[in-house]
Amino acid sequence: MRIGVPRETTAGERRVALTPESVARLVKTGVDIVVERGLGVEANLPDEMYEKAGATFGDPWTADVVVKVQKPTADEARKMAKGAILISLLPTASSADLLSQLAGAGVSALSLERVPRITRAQSMDILSSQATIAGYKAVLIGAAEMGKILPMLTTAAGNIPPAKAFVLGAGVAGLMAISTARRLGAVVSGFDIRAAAREQVLSLGATFVGPEPSADAEAAGGYARAQTEEEQRKTMDAMATHLKDQDLVVTTAQIPGRAAPRLITAAMVASMKPGAVIVDLAAETGGNCELTTAGKTTVHNGVSVIGAVNLPSSVPLHASLMFSKNVLTLLQHFIKDGSMTLNLDDEITGPMCVVHNGATRT
Ligand code: NAD
């Protein structure tokens, strides 16, 4: 069986789906790996490393299985053979045409967003590994944008109080943002609607602000359910009071399959101190802040609102190492006796498979 790994062509994407280390592990099990020359250049993984790991250079699109980070373009997907399998990020809501094209061409597709949130699949969960990197980088970006430093300083040139950082949404990215801001010396607070997240915020040494989470706020897989109007109003009242005093705000609140909840209004931004920074990690799903524009920084009354997009790609080496470890574990799960067959009754394969046998499954 041959696995192909093409170069990423999506603007700004610097990660790779398989690192040389993972390639070596797969080659040892008898799988052939074909990579496109220059695959890992942007992630500091030169061709020589892939060569040493046992990969060959050639056309990855003709392989039995094509593994990549971002979904392919229509032209790229057209190069795949009937019966081949695509494994990549594949947001189904915005990929209807691509999914029909793949179905028409007899190609099967597995969406990396759909790894089920079960203990057994934790080591395959790309959303979690990449959210960890995003939470870390969000704090660094915010810190670099601020006209202040984060730690408290007592010096001959005067005393500087610690900056105040607030993290809204304490899931995977939010908890990483809290621990990163704490390490940099900020006084950190957090909020989430799930009760489990409250305990995690406190265990990281941050304070918890906002309304007490209700016991039923957690839906399947640890995700949050959407709040009722009354709950959202209470959340926003608490935000309005707390935000006025914050220097750095990282927002990460998401509800699977829906637009991100709007929790920070333009009026709340206007009430913040000039020089404060909001880094909105939910920018790609509409943003947690009313003023967020994905991929842009908006300055309102001296407050910068950064619409962060694909932050994992800005840390390409470590993001790729984690992404690739997830993909390797998935492939090891799928490959039986040297070939990859899709068993749709399997609790991991079934939910991930979005195209099979000429039909879409979304
Ligand atoms: P996510 O990216 O969907 O959401 C980020 C955070 O936003 C979540 O913590 C959510 O509760 C919060 N949120 C949603 N609406 C909000 C609102 N109105 N106000 C404030 N916060 C709001 O979620 P995620 O970070 O990927 O995962 C959430 C949790 O799922 C994790 O903390 C973990 O407990 C669980 N999880 C389990 C597995 C597994 O078992 N394999 C894998 C990953 C995550």
Tab-separated table of C-alpha atoms in Angstrom, residues 134-150 163-170 173-178 180-182 184 186-192 209 235-236 238-253 261-265 268-283 287-292 296-298 302-308 311:
chain	number	residue	atom	x	y	z
A	134	ALA	CA	-3.406	28.020	19.295
A	135	GLY	CA	-4.013	28.821	22.983
A	136	TYR	CA	-0.295	29.214	23.594
A	137	LYS	CA	0.311	31.389	20.529
A	138	ALA	CA	-2.730	33.588	21.224
A	139	VAL	CA	-1.170	34.760	24.478
A	140	LEU	CA	2.182	35.465	22.804
A	141	ILE	CA	0.483	37.474	20.049
A	142	GLY	CA	-1.522	39.458	22.594
A	143	ALA	CA	1.540	40.071	24.757
A	144	ALA	CA	3.517	41.310	21.744
A	145	GLU	CA	0.711	43.692	20.728
A	146	MET	CA	0.366	45.240	24.209
A	147	GLY	CA	2.181	48.376	25.273
A	148	LYS	CA	2.720	46.713	28.647
A	149	ILE	CA	4.645	43.752	29.969
A	150	LEU	CA	2.852	40.924	31.767
A	163	ALA	CA	-0.994	42.748	33.744
A	164	LYS	CA	-4.504	41.314	33.995
A	165	ALA	CA	-5.373	38.569	31.527
A	166	PHE	CA	-8.836	37.080	31.036
A	167	VAL	CA	-9.592	33.905	29.109
A	168	LEU	CA	-13.153	33.429	27.905
A	169	GLY	CA	-13.885	29.761	27.156
A	170	ALA	CA	-11.740	27.335	29.124
A	173	ALA	CA	-7.161	26.255	23.890
A	174	GLY	CA	-8.414	28.330	26.827
A	175	LEU	CA	-6.673	26.228	29.482
A	176	MET	CA	-3.413	26.455	27.525
A	177	ALA	CA	-3.871	30.232	27.261
A	178	ILE	CA	-4.442	30.451	31.032
A	180	THR	CA	0.785	30.463	29.311
A	181	ALA	CA	-0.401	33.852	30.627
A	182	ARG	CA	0.303	32.673	34.194
A	184	LEU	CA	4.425	35.062	31.740
A	186	ALA	CA	-0.069	37.956	34.447
A	187	VAL	CA	-2.858	37.796	37.013
A	188	VAL	CA	-5.268	35.504	35.195
A	189	SER	CA	-9.018	34.932	35.333
A	190	GLY	CA	-11.194	32.639	33.247
A	191	PHE	CA	-14.797	31.830	32.449
A	192	ASP	CA	-16.647	28.926	30.866
A	209	VAL	CA	-15.435	34.950	37.055
A	235	THR	CA	-22.864	35.848	30.956
A	236	MET	CA	-22.729	39.131	29.072
A	238	ALA	CA	-20.681	39.535	33.993
A	239	MET	CA	-18.360	40.155	31.016
A	240	ALA	CA	-19.346	43.821	30.832
A	241	THR	CA	-18.196	44.388	34.413
A	242	HIS	CA	-15.049	42.255	34.269
A	243	LEU	CA	-13.659	43.388	30.904
A	244	LYS	CA	-13.270	47.069	31.886
A	245	ASP	CA	-10.209	46.279	33.927
A	246	GLN	CA	-8.438	43.725	31.680
A	247	ASP	CA	-5.222	44.242	29.676
A	248	LEU	CA	-5.276	41.023	27.627
A	249	VAL	CA	-8.357	38.996	26.695
A	250	VAL	CA	-8.213	35.670	24.846
A	251	THR	CA	-11.573	34.360	23.643
A	252	THR	CA	-12.054	30.722	22.624
A	253	ALA	CA	-15.790	30.021	23.147
A	261	PRO	CA	-21.397	32.804	20.679
A	262	ARG	CA	-21.196	36.636	20.613
A	263	LEU	CA	-20.146	37.542	24.143
A	264	ILE	CA	-18.275	40.848	23.785
A	265	THR	CA	-20.165	43.790	22.274
A	268	MET	CA	-17.920	46.494	26.080
A	269	VAL	CA	-14.793	47.016	23.958
A	270	ALA	CA	-15.293	50.781	24.186
A	271	SER	CA	-15.401	50.476	27.996
A	272	MET	CA	-11.984	48.786	28.123
A	273	LYS	CA	-8.688	50.562	28.811
A	274	PRO	CA	-6.875	51.997	25.770
A	275	GLY	CA	-3.993	49.673	24.894
A	276	ALA	CA	-5.918	46.541	25.916
A	277	VAL	CA	-5.842	43.651	23.447
A	278	ILE	CA	-8.438	41.007	22.585
A	279	VAL	CA	-7.227	37.934	20.687
A	280	ASP	CA	-10.286	36.164	19.281
A	281	LEU	CA	-9.585	32.495	18.557
A	282	ALA	CA	-13.185	31.996	17.460
A	283	ALA	CA	-12.665	34.437	14.554
A	287	GLY	CA	-15.892	35.576	16.530
A	288	ASN	CA	-16.793	35.970	20.209
A	289	CYS	CA	-16.436	39.740	19.850
A	290	GLU	CA	-18.764	41.865	17.752
A	291	LEU	CA	-15.787	43.766	16.283
A	292	THR	CA	-13.785	40.721	15.175
A	296	LYS	CA	-7.497	41.325	10.619
A	297	THR	CA	-6.766	43.575	13.592
A	298	THR	CA	-9.423	46.188	14.343
A	302	GLY	CA	-7.478	52.256	21.462
A	303	VAL	CA	-8.375	48.572	22.036
A	304	SER	CA	-6.987	46.091	19.478
A	305	VAL	CA	-9.243	43.213	18.464
A	306	ILE	CA	-7.207	40.528	16.695
A	307	GLY	CA	-9.163	38.066	14.534
A	308	ALA	CA	-6.728	35.172	14.855
A	311	LEU	CA	-2.455	30.024	14.626
